[in-house]
């Protein structure tokens, strides 16, 4: 009896051991990922168990020594494709990581910690319409010189831009990549960048250094002057390097991005083309598809995106057909070299940054060209939180350039009162938000007295602010306010008897005391008197 009990006891112990072994096996297998690099928010090898605290620096050599071996890098390649869209790439491990992240936002307005961890090569989703993949393009397309102007750019973002071009562009179509350094301050953009280009034998990459800060506009003109147009024969086809492609320094080109841009230019040299700009999130650097939109602008001359009419997407080629766009965003476009020079390139009188995209858009349309967006060409762009650097001397170059744009390409008018023969102007400064307007002696050479009267019936002074009337206090004087484009308080019509009628207020603008040198104006019940009569004259 005792021996039977002993046997049952042994069987029970054996069975319990098997159960515990099985449970422990399941436990460690389910939790294995917690102790491998596959769950650490950057590229890693699932076959190595480590307690890992990665040292992060601005250098591309931040990975531990054992990750520098070719065999190891091959093993993590597949894993990296999963991790690049993983938001926990930005996890902070130590104070050094925190500093990289915080300084990155201050200097670059996006997450540089994640940018450094992504490296210079990464997989991104192919965001093209499936029908784009069925398209074919001529073999004898012109080759391209790609111009990238940068100032104090994050090195990892800049080199990822370069490598995305090298990785996803047919070699025979890529003539050169010209990097124009607009006198950057950061050390890593000096010797480290040059050594990287030399050590990695990036023979198609040229680095140009500006001796003084020129800004994006003149920087791109410098780049175009260094582009070498050549014609060469490859056994059975002749290639012409006649296309300039301008890109920002924090982009990543997608699959088959260049051919759809080159084909329309080959057909018509006066066609300027832009890719659809996909979104790279500034916080996570995840790459996502952009909707199909076209470029527009408001009457403050600020660029904006507008929806594309359904009729344009219902053609024979559907959402894959290039379509006309009034303006371009400015960062990414391609055009024929000769046509770029024929147009006069950019307006060199503009300074640093701002408004150049609308200026060249107007120039294209008004000088015999056409501007198109090509949906089958996709380029991702980091939309930064803000513009992380200013202009020399703190000058508002956006306002300056917009004023120059309006004076060159847009009709302007003086708005003068028929009784006093004086012009309606800002009491102090045309860019003073909330400032009142008065009548003063007309100065036909003074651009600050120029009004734009658009089809929305906005009156815009010096292309800066709109004439606005309070909808709740009709006794208040009209003021200059930011243009909102919604009509109402900013909607004016020149009506019967030359009266300047404010639609929202239901009253007309009049000079209060025509004999007073102060020249105050106000809204009043429309009576057709001479003090309420105005004329637009250019």
Coordinates of C-alpha atoms in Angstrom, one line a residue:
X1 CA 0.0 0.0 0.0
X2 CA 2.9 2.3 0.9
X3 CA 4.7 1.6 -2.3
X4 CA 1.5 2.5 -4.3
X5 CA 1.2 5.8 -2.5
X6 CA 4.9 6.5 -3.2
X7 CA 4.4 5.8 -6.9
X8 CA 1.4 8.2 -7.0
X9 CA 3.5 10.8 -5.2
X10 CA 6.2 10.5 -7.8
X11 CA 3.8 10.7 -10.7
X12 CA 2.3 13.8 -9.1
X13 CA 5.7 15.5 -8.8
X14 CA 6.5 14.6 -12.4
X15 CA 3.2 15.9 -13.7
X16 CA 3.6 19.1 -11.6
X17 CA 7.1 19.6 -13.0
X18 CA 5.9 19.2 -16.5
X19 CA 3.1 21.7 -15.9
X20 CA 5.5 24.2 -14.4
X21 CA 8.0 23.7 -17.3
X22 CA 5.3 24.2 -19.8
X23 CA 4.0 27.3 -18.1
X24 CA 7.5 28.8 -17.8
X25 CA 8.1 28.0 -21.4
X26 CA 5.0 29.9 -22.4
X27 CA 5.8 32.8 -20.1
X28 CA 9.3 33.4 -21.4
X29 CA 8.2 33.0 -25.0
X30 CA 5.4 35.5 -24.7
X31 CA 7.7 38.0 -22.9
X32 CA 10.8 37.4 -25.0
X33 CA 10.2 40.6 -27.0
X34 CA 10.5 42.6 -23.8
X35 CA 14.1 41.6 -23.5
X36 CA 15.2 41.9 -27.1
X37 CA 15.9 44.8 -29.4
X38 CA 12.6 44.3 -31.3
X39 CA 10.8 46.1 -28.6
X40 CA 13.4 48.9 -28.1
X41 CA 12.3 52.0 -30.0
X42 CA 15.0 51.9 -32.6
X43 CA 16.6 49.4 -34.9
X44 CA 17.7 46.3 -33.2
X45 CA 18.5 42.6 -33.5
X46 CA 15.9 40.2 -32.0
X47 CA 18.6 37.6 -31.4
X48 CA 20.6 39.6 -28.8
X49 CA 19.5 40.1 -25.2
X50 CA 20.8 43.3 -23.6
X51 CA 20.0 45.8 -21.0
X52 CA 20.4 48.7 -23.3
X53 CA 21.0 52.4 -22.7
X54 CA 21.9 53.9 -26.2
X55 CA 24.3 56.8 -26.2
X56 CA 22.8 59.4 -28.6
X57 CA 24.9 62.0 -30.3
X58 CA 24.6 64.2 -33.4
X59 CA 26.9 61.8 -35.2
X60 CA 25.7 59.1 -37.6
X61 CA 27.9 56.7 -35.6
X62 CA 25.8 56.6 -32.5
X63 CA 25.1 52.8 -32.6
X64 CA 27.1 50.5 -30.3
X65 CA 30.3 48.9 -31.7
X66 CA 28.7 45.5 -32.2
X67 CA 26.1 47.1 -34.5
X68 CA 28.8 48.4 -36.9
X69 CA 29.4 44.9 -38.2
X70 CA 27.9 44.1 -41.6
X71 CA 26.4 40.8 -40.4
X72 CA 24.6 42.5 -37.6
X73 CA 23.3 45.3 -39.8
X74 CA 21.9 42.8 -42.3
X75 CA 20.0 41.0 -39.5
X76 CA 18.3 44.2 -38.3
X77 CA 17.3 45.4 -41.8
X78 CA 13.9 43.7 -41.7
X79 CA 13.3 44.8 -38.2
X80 CA 14.1 48.5 -39.0
X81 CA 11.3 48.6 -41.6
X82 CA 8.8 47.9 -38.8
X83 CA 10.4 50.3 -36.3
X84 CA 10.6 53.4 -38.6
X85 CA 6.8 54.0 -38.3
X86 CA 6.9 53.2 -34.6
X87 CA 6.2 56.3 -32.4
X88 CA 8.2 55.0 -29.5
X89 CA 11.4 55.7 -31.4
X90 CA 11.4 58.9 -29.4
X91 CA 11.6 57.3 -26.0
X92 CA 14.0 59.0 -23.7
X93 CA 16.6 56.7 -22.0
X94 CA 18.8 59.2 -20.3
X95 CA 19.7 62.9 -19.9
X96 CA 21.7 62.9 -23.2
X97 CA 18.6 61.8 -25.1
X98 CA 16.6 64.5 -23.4
X99 CA 19.1 67.2 -24.4
X100 CA 19.2 66.0 -28.0
X101 CA 15.4 66.1 -28.2
X102 CA 15.0 69.5 -26.5
X103 CA 17.8 71.2 -28.5
X104 CA 16.4 69.6 -31.6
X105 CA 13.1 71.3 -31.2
X106 CA 14.8 74.6 -30.4
X107 CA 17.1 74.5 -33.4
X108 CA 15.1 72.6 -36.0
X109 CA 11.4 72.6 -34.8
X110 CA 11.1 68.8 -35.1
X111 CA 12.2 65.7 -33.2
X112 CA 15.9 65.4 -34.0
X113 CA 16.2 62.5 -31.5
X114 CA 14.0 60.3 -33.7
X115 CA 15.6 61.7 -36.9
X116 CA 19.1 60.6 -35.6
X117 CA 17.8 57.1 -34.7
X118 CA 16.2 56.6 -38.1
X119 CA 19.6 56.9 -39.8
X120 CA 20.0 57.9 -43.4
X121 CA 18.2 55.1 -45.1
X122 CA 14.7 54.0 -44.2
X123 CA 11.7 52.3 -45.8
X124 CA 8.6 54.5 -46.3
X125 CA 5.1 53.5 -47.5
X126 CA 4.4 53.8 -51.2
X127 CA 1.5 56.3 -51.1
X128 CA 0.8 56.5 -54.8
X129 CA -2.5 55.6 -56.3
X130 CA -2.4 52.0 -57.5
X131 CA -3.0 53.1 -61.0
X132 CA 0.2 55.1 -60.9
X133 CA 2.1 51.8 -60.7
X134 CA 0.6 50.8 -64.1
X135 CA 1.9 53.9 -65.9
X136 CA 4.9 53.7 -68.2
X137 CA 7.2 56.6 -69.1
X138 CA 9.6 57.2 -72.0
X139 CA 13.1 55.8 -71.6
X140 CA 14.8 58.9 -73.1
X141 CA 13.7 61.4 -70.4
X142 CA 15.9 64.3 -69.7
X143 CA 18.2 63.8 -66.7
X144 CA 18.0 66.1 -63.7
X145 CA 20.2 68.3 -61.5
X146 CA 18.7 68.4 -58.0
X147 CA 19.4 71.5 -56.0
X148 CA 19.0 71.5 -52.2
X149 CA 19.7 74.8 -50.3
X150 CA 20.1 74.4 -46.6
X151 CA 20.7 76.6 -43.6
X152 CA 21.4 75.1 -40.1
X153 CA 19.6 71.9 -41.1
X154 CA 19.7 68.8 -38.9
X155 CA 22.5 66.6 -40.4
X156 CA 20.5 63.4 -40.2
X157 CA 17.5 65.0 -42.0
X158 CA 19.8 66.5 -44.7
X159 CA 21.6 63.2 -45.4
X160 CA 18.3 61.2 -45.3
X161 CA 17.1 63.6 -48.0
X162 CA 20.2 62.9 -50.1
X163 CA 20.1 59.2 -49.7
X164 CA 16.4 58.9 -50.4
X165 CA 17.2 60.5 -53.8
X166 CA 20.2 58.2 -54.4
X167 CA 18.2 55.1 -53.3
X168 CA 15.0 55.8 -55.3
X169 CA 16.2 57.5 -58.5
X170 CA 17.4 55.7 -61.6
X171 CA 21.1 56.5 -61.9
X172 CA 20.9 57.5 -65.6
X173 CA 18.3 60.1 -64.8
X174 CA 20.2 61.6 -61.8
X175 CA 22.9 63.9 -63.2
X176 CA 23.9 65.5 -59.9
X177 CA 22.8 66.6 -56.4
X178 CA 23.9 70.1 -55.5
X179 CA 23.9 71.0 -51.8
X180 CA 24.1 74.8 -51.2
X181 CA 25.1 75.6 -47.7
X182 CA 23.8 79.1 -47.0
X183 CA 26.6 79.9 -44.4
X184 CA 25.3 77.5 -41.7
X185 CA 26.5 77.9 -38.1
X186 CA 26.4 74.3 -36.9
X187 CA 29.7 72.5 -36.6
X188 CA 28.3 69.2 -37.9
X189 CA 27.5 70.9 -41.2
X190 CA 31.1 71.8 -41.7
X191 CA 33.9 69.1 -41.7
X192 CA 31.6 66.2 -40.7
X193 CA 29.4 66.7 -43.7
X194 CA 32.4 67.1 -46.1
X195 CA 34.0 63.9 -44.7
X196 CA 30.8 62.0 -45.0
X197 CA 30.5 62.9 -48.7
X198 CA 34.1 62.0 -49.4
X199 CA 34.3 58.8 -47.3
X200 CA 31.1 57.4 -48.8
X201 CA 32.2 58.3 -52.3
X202 CA 29.0 60.2 -53.1
X203 CA 30.4 61.2 -56.5
X204 CA 27.1 62.8 -57.7
X205 CA 26.9 65.1 -54.6
X206 CA 28.4 68.5 -54.9
X207 CA 28.7 70.8 -51.8
X208 CA 28.7 74.6 -52.5
X209 CA 29.4 77.0 -49.6
X210 CA 28.0 80.6 -49.7
X211 CA 30.5 83.1 -48.4
X212 CA 27.6 85.1 -46.9
X213 CA 24.0 84.5 -45.9
X214 CA 22.0 84.8 -49.1
X215 CA 18.7 83.1 -48.1
X216 CA 16.7 80.5 -49.9
X217 CA 15.9 82.6 -53.0
X218 CA 19.4 83.7 -54.0
X219 CA 20.8 80.4 -52.6
X220 CA 18.8 78.4 -55.2
X221 CA 20.0 80.8 -57.9
X222 CA 23.6 80.0 -56.8
X223 CA 22.8 76.3 -57.0
X224 CA 21.3 76.6 -60.5
X225 CA 24.5 78.5 -61.7
X226 CA 26.6 75.5 -60.6
X227 CA 24.3 72.9 -62.3
X228 CA 26.2 71.4 -65.3
X229 CA 23.9 70.8 -68.2
X230 CA 25.4 68.0 -70.4
X231 CA 24.3 65.9 -73.3
X232 CA 25.6 62.4 -73.5
X233 CA 24.9 59.2 -75.4
X234 CA 24.3 55.8 -73.8
X235 CA 24.7 53.3 -76.7
X236 CA 21.2 53.6 -78.0
X237 CA 19.7 56.8 -76.5
X238 CA 20.7 60.4 -76.1
X239 CA 20.1 62.0 -72.7
X240 CA 19.8 65.7 -72.0
X241 CA 20.4 67.1 -68.6
X242 CA 18.1 70.0 -69.0
X243 CA 15.9 69.9 -65.9
X244 CA 16.4 71.6 -62.5
X245 CA 14.7 70.0 -59.5
X246 CA 14.5 72.1 -56.4
X247 CA 13.9 70.3 -53.1
X248 CA 13.9 71.3 -49.4
X249 CA 16.6 69.9 -47.1
X250 CA 14.2 67.9 -44.9
X251 CA 12.4 65.7 -47.5
X252 CA 12.3 62.0 -48.5
X253 CA 11.4 61.1 -52.1
X254 CA 9.1 58.2 -52.7
X255 CA 9.1 55.3 -55.2
X256 CA 9.2 56.3 -58.9
X257 CA 9.1 60.0 -58.0
X258 CA 11.2 61.5 -60.7
X259 CA 9.9 60.0 -64.0
X260 CA 6.4 61.5 -63.6
X261 CA 7.9 64.9 -63.2
X262 CA 10.2 64.7 -66.1
X263 CA 7.7 63.4 -68.6
X264 CA 5.5 66.6 -68.8
X265 CA 8.6 68.7 -69.1
X266 CA 9.8 66.6 -72.0
X267 CA 6.5 67.2 -73.8
X268 CA 6.4 70.9 -73.1
X269 CA 9.5 72.8 -71.9
X270 CA 7.3 75.6 -70.5
X271 CA 5.5 73.3 -68.1
X272 CA 6.6 73.5 -64.5
X273 CA 5.6 70.6 -62.3
X274 CA 5.3 69.9 -58.5
X275 CA 5.0 66.5 -56.8
X276 CA 2.2 65.9 -54.3
X277 CA 3.7 66.7 -50.9
X278 CA 3.2 63.9 -48.4
X279 CA 3.4 64.6 -44.6
X280 CA 6.3 63.7 -42.4
X281 CA 5.1 64.4 -38.8
X282 CA 7.4 66.8 -37.0
X283 CA 6.9 64.9 -33.6
X284 CA 7.1 61.3 -34.7
X285 CA 8.6 61.5 -38.3
X286 CA 5.9 59.0 -39.4
X287 CA 5.3 59.2 -43.1
X288 CA 1.7 59.6 -44.2
X289 CA -0.2 60.2 -47.5
X290 CA -1.4 63.7 -48.4
X291 CA -4.8 64.4 -50.0
X292 CA -4.9 65.6 -53.6
X293 CA -4.9 69.4 -53.3
X294 CA -3.8 72.4 -55.4
X295 CA -2.1 75.6 -54.5
X296 CA -3.9 78.9 -53.9
X297 CA -3.4 82.1 -52.0
X298 CA -5.3 84.7 -50.0
X299 CA -5.2 88.4 -50.5
X300 CA -2.7 88.8 -47.8
X301 CA -0.5 87.0 -50.3
X302 CA -0.1 83.9 -48.1
X303 CA 0.0 80.5 -49.7
X304 CA -2.8 78.1 -48.9
X305 CA -4.0 74.7 -50.0
X306 CA -7.3 74.4 -51.9
X307 CA -9.4 71.3 -52.6
X308 CA -9.3 70.0 -56.2
X309 CA -12.6 70.0 -58.0
X310 CA -14.1 66.6 -58.5
X311 CA -14.3 67.2 -62.2
X312 CA -10.5 67.3 -62.5
X313 CA -10.3 63.8 -60.9
X314 CA -12.9 62.2 -63.1
X315 CA -11.0 62.4 -66.3
X316 CA -9.8 59.4 -68.3
X317 CA -6.7 58.9 -66.1
X318 CA -8.7 59.5 -62.8
X319 CA -6.7 60.8 -59.9
X320 CA -3.3 60.0 -61.6
X321 CA -3.5 62.8 -64.3
X322 CA -1.4 66.0 -63.7
X323 CA -3.6 69.0 -63.1
X324 CA -3.1 72.7 -63.3
X325 CA -2.5 74.7 -60.1
X326 CA -2.6 78.5 -59.6
X327 CA 0.4 78.5 -57.3
X328 CA 3.1 76.2 -55.8
X329 CA 4.1 75.7 -52.2
X330 CA 7.6 76.5 -53.4
X331 CA 9.8 74.0 -51.7
X332 CA 9.6 71.2 -54.3
X333 CA 9.3 71.7 -58.1
X334 CA 11.0 70.9 -61.4
X335 CA 11.4 72.9 -64.5
X336 CA 13.3 73.1 -67.7
X337 CA 16.7 74.8 -67.2
X338 CA 16.3 77.1 -70.3
X339 CA 12.8 78.1 -69.3
X340 CA 14.0 78.9 -65.8
X341 CA 16.6 81.2 -67.2
X342 CA 14.2 82.7 -69.8
X343 CA 11.8 83.7 -67.0
X344 CA 14.6 85.5 -65.2
X345 CA 15.0 82.8 -62.5
X346 CA 13.8 84.1 -59.1
X347 CA 13.4 87.8 -58.3
X348 CA 16.8 88.5 -56.9
X349 CA 15.5 91.6 -55.2
X350 CA 13.5 89.5 -52.8
X351 CA 15.3 88.7 -49.6
X352 CA 16.0 85.5 -47.7
X353 CA 12.6 83.7 -47.6
X354 CA 8.9 84.3 -48.2
X355 CA 6.7 85.1 -51.1
X356 CA 9.1 83.7 -53.7
X357 CA 6.7 80.7 -54.3
X358 CA 3.9 83.0 -55.3
X359 CA 6.2 85.3 -57.3
X360 CA 7.5 82.5 -59.5
X361 CA 4.0 81.1 -59.8
X362 CA 2.7 84.4 -61.2
X363 CA 5.7 84.7 -63.4
X364 CA 5.1 81.2 -64.9
X365 CA 1.4 81.8 -65.7
X366 CA 1.9 85.4 -66.9
X367 CA 4.9 84.6 -69.2
X368 CA 3.5 81.8 -71.3
X369 CA 4.0 78.8 -69.0
X370 CA 1.8 76.5 -67.0
X371 CA 2.1 75.0 -63.5
X372 CA 0.9 71.5 -62.7
X373 CA 0.8 69.1 -59.8
X374 CA 1.7 65.5 -60.6
X375 CA -0.2 63.1 -58.3
X376 CA 2.0 60.1 -59.3
X377 CA 5.1 61.8 -57.9
X378 CA 5.2 61.8 -54.1
X379 CA 7.7 63.5 -51.9
X380 CA 7.5 63.5 -48.1
X381 CA 8.3 66.8 -46.3
X382 CA 8.8 67.5 -42.6
X383 CA 6.2 70.2 -41.7
X384 CA 8.1 71.9 -38.9
X385 CA 6.4 73.4 -35.9
X386 CA 7.6 76.8 -36.8
X387 CA 10.4 78.5 -38.8
X388 CA 13.3 78.0 -36.4
X389 CA 15.5 80.8 -37.6
X390 CA 14.9 84.4 -38.5
X391 CA 16.4 86.8 -41.0
X392 CA 19.5 89.0 -40.6
X393 CA 18.7 92.1 -38.7
X394 CA 15.3 90.8 -37.7
X395 CA 13.7 92.1 -40.9
X396 CA 10.2 90.7 -41.8
X397 CA 11.3 89.4 -45.2
X398 CA 7.9 87.8 -45.8
X399 CA 6.1 91.2 -45.6
X400 CA 8.9 92.9 -47.7
X401 CA 8.8 90.2 -50.4
X402 CA 5.0 90.2 -50.5
X403 CA 4.9 94.0 -51.0
X404 CA 7.5 93.7 -53.8
X405 CA 5.4 90.9 -55.4
X406 CA 2.2 93.0 -55.3
X407 CA 3.9 96.0 -56.8
X408 CA 5.4 94.1 -59.6
X409 CA 2.7 91.7 -60.6
X410 CA -0.6 93.0 -59.3
X411 CA -2.6 96.1 -60.2
X412 CA -2.9 98.7 -57.4
X413 CA -5.1 101.7 -56.9
X414 CA -5.3 105.0 -55.1
X415 CA -8.6 105.4 -53.3
X416 CA -9.4 109.1 -53.2
X417 CA -12.3 111.3 -52.1
X418 CA -13.9 113.4 -54.8
X419 CA -14.6 116.3 -52.5
X420 CA -11.2 116.7 -50.9
X421 CA -9.1 115.1 -53.7
X422 CA -7.2 113.3 -50.8
X423 CA -6.4 109.6 -50.6
X424 CA -7.5 107.1 -48.1
X425 CA -4.4 105.9 -46.2
X426 CA -3.3 104.5 -42.8
X427 CA -3.1 107.1 -40.1
X428 CA 0.3 105.8 -39.0
X429 CA 1.6 102.6 -40.6
X430 CA -0.1 100.3 -43.2
X431 CA 1.1 97.2 -41.3
X432 CA -0.4 98.4 -37.9
X433 CA -3.2 96.0 -37.1
X434 CA -6.1 97.9 -35.6
X435 CA -4.9 101.2 -37.0
X436 CA -7.5 103.6 -38.3
X437 CA -7.6 105.2 -41.8
X438 CA -7.7 108.9 -42.7
X439 CA -7.5 111.0 -45.8
X440 CA -4.1 112.7 -46.7
X441 CA -2.6 114.4 -49.7
X442 CA -2.1 111.8 -52.4
X443 CA 1.5 110.8 -53.1
X444 CA 1.5 108.8 -56.4
X445 CA 4.9 107.5 -55.7
X446 CA 4.1 106.2 -52.2
X447 CA 3.4 102.4 -52.3
X448 CA 1.9 102.6 -48.8
X449 CA -1.1 104.4 -50.4
X450 CA -1.8 101.6 -52.8
X451 CA -5.0 99.6 -52.4
X452 CA -5.9 96.3 -54.0
X453 CA -9.5 95.7 -54.7
X454 CA -10.2 92.0 -55.4
X455 CA -13.1 90.0 -56.7
X456 CA -14.2 89.2 -53.1
X457 CA -14.6 93.0 -52.7
X458 CA -11.8 93.2 -50.1
X459 CA -9.9 96.5 -49.9
X460 CA -6.3 95.6 -49.0
X461 CA -3.8 98.4 -48.2
X462 CA -0.2 98.0 -49.3
X463 CA -1.1 94.3 -49.7
X464 CA -0.9 93.9 -45.9
X465 CA -4.2 94.5 -44.1
X466 CA -7.9 94.8 -45.1
X467 CA -10.2 97.7 -44.4
X468 CA -12.6 96.3 -41.8
X469 CA -15.7 97.6 -40.1
X470 CA -17.0 96.5 -36.7
X471 CA -20.2 94.5 -37.1
X472 CA -21.4 95.3 -33.5
X473 CA -20.3 98.9 -33.1
X474 CA -21.3 100.8 -36.3
X475 CA -20.2 104.1 -34.7
X476 CA -16.5 103.0 -34.7
X477 CA -14.2 104.2 -37.4
X478 CA -13.1 101.6 -40.0
X479 CA -9.8 99.9 -39.1
X480 CA -7.1 97.9 -40.8
X481 CA -7.3 94.3 -39.8
X482 CA -5.9 90.9 -40.9
X483 CA -7.7 89.7 -44.1
X484 CA -10.1 86.8 -43.2
X485 CA -11.5 86.3 -46.7
X486 CA -15.1 85.8 -45.4
X487 CA -16.7 88.9 -46.7
X488 CA -19.0 90.6 -44.1
X489 CA -17.1 93.2 -42.2
X490 CA -14.4 93.4 -45.0
X491 CA -16.8 93.5 -48.0
X492 CA -17.0 96.9 -49.8
X493 CA -18.6 97.9 -53.0
X494 CA -18.4 101.1 -55.1
X495 CA -22.0 101.7 -55.7
X496 CA -24.4 104.4 -56.9
X497 CA -23.0 108.0 -56.9
X498 CA -19.5 106.6 -56.3
X499 CA -20.4 105.7 -52.7
X500 CA -18.2 103.2 -50.9
X501 CA -20.8 101.0 -49.4
X502 CA -20.0 98.6 -46.5
X503 CA -22.3 95.6 -46.9
X504 CA -22.3 94.4 -43.3
X505 CA -22.8 97.8 -41.8
X506 CA -25.3 99.0 -44.4
X507 CA -23.6 102.4 -44.5
X508 CA -21.3 104.4 -46.6
X509 CA -17.8 105.8 -45.9
X510 CA -17.6 109.6 -45.6
X511 CA -15.0 112.2 -44.7
X512 CA -16.2 113.8 -41.4
X513 CA -14.8 117.3 -41.8
X514 CA -13.5 117.9 -45.4
X515 CA -11.7 121.0 -44.3
X516 CA -9.9 119.5 -41.3
X517 CA -6.2 118.5 -41.8
X518 CA -6.8 115.5 -39.6
X519 CA -8.8 113.8 -42.3
X520 CA -11.0 111.6 -40.1
X521 CA -13.5 109.3 -41.8
X522 CA -16.5 107.4 -40.5
X523 CA -19.5 105.4 -41.6
X524 CA -22.7 107.2 -42.2
X525 CA -26.2 106.7 -43.7
X526 CA -25.7 106.8 -47.5
X527 CA -26.9 110.2 -48.9
X528 CA -24.9 110.6 -52.1
X529 CA -23.1 113.7 -50.8
X530 CA -19.6 114.6 -52.2
X531 CA -18.0 113.7 -48.9
X532 CA -19.2 110.1 -49.5
X533 CA -18.0 109.9 -53.1
X534 CA -14.8 107.9 -53.8
X535 CA -12.8 106.8 -56.8
X536 CA -10.3 104.0 -57.5
X537 CA -7.6 105.3 -59.7
X538 CA -4.4 103.5 -60.9

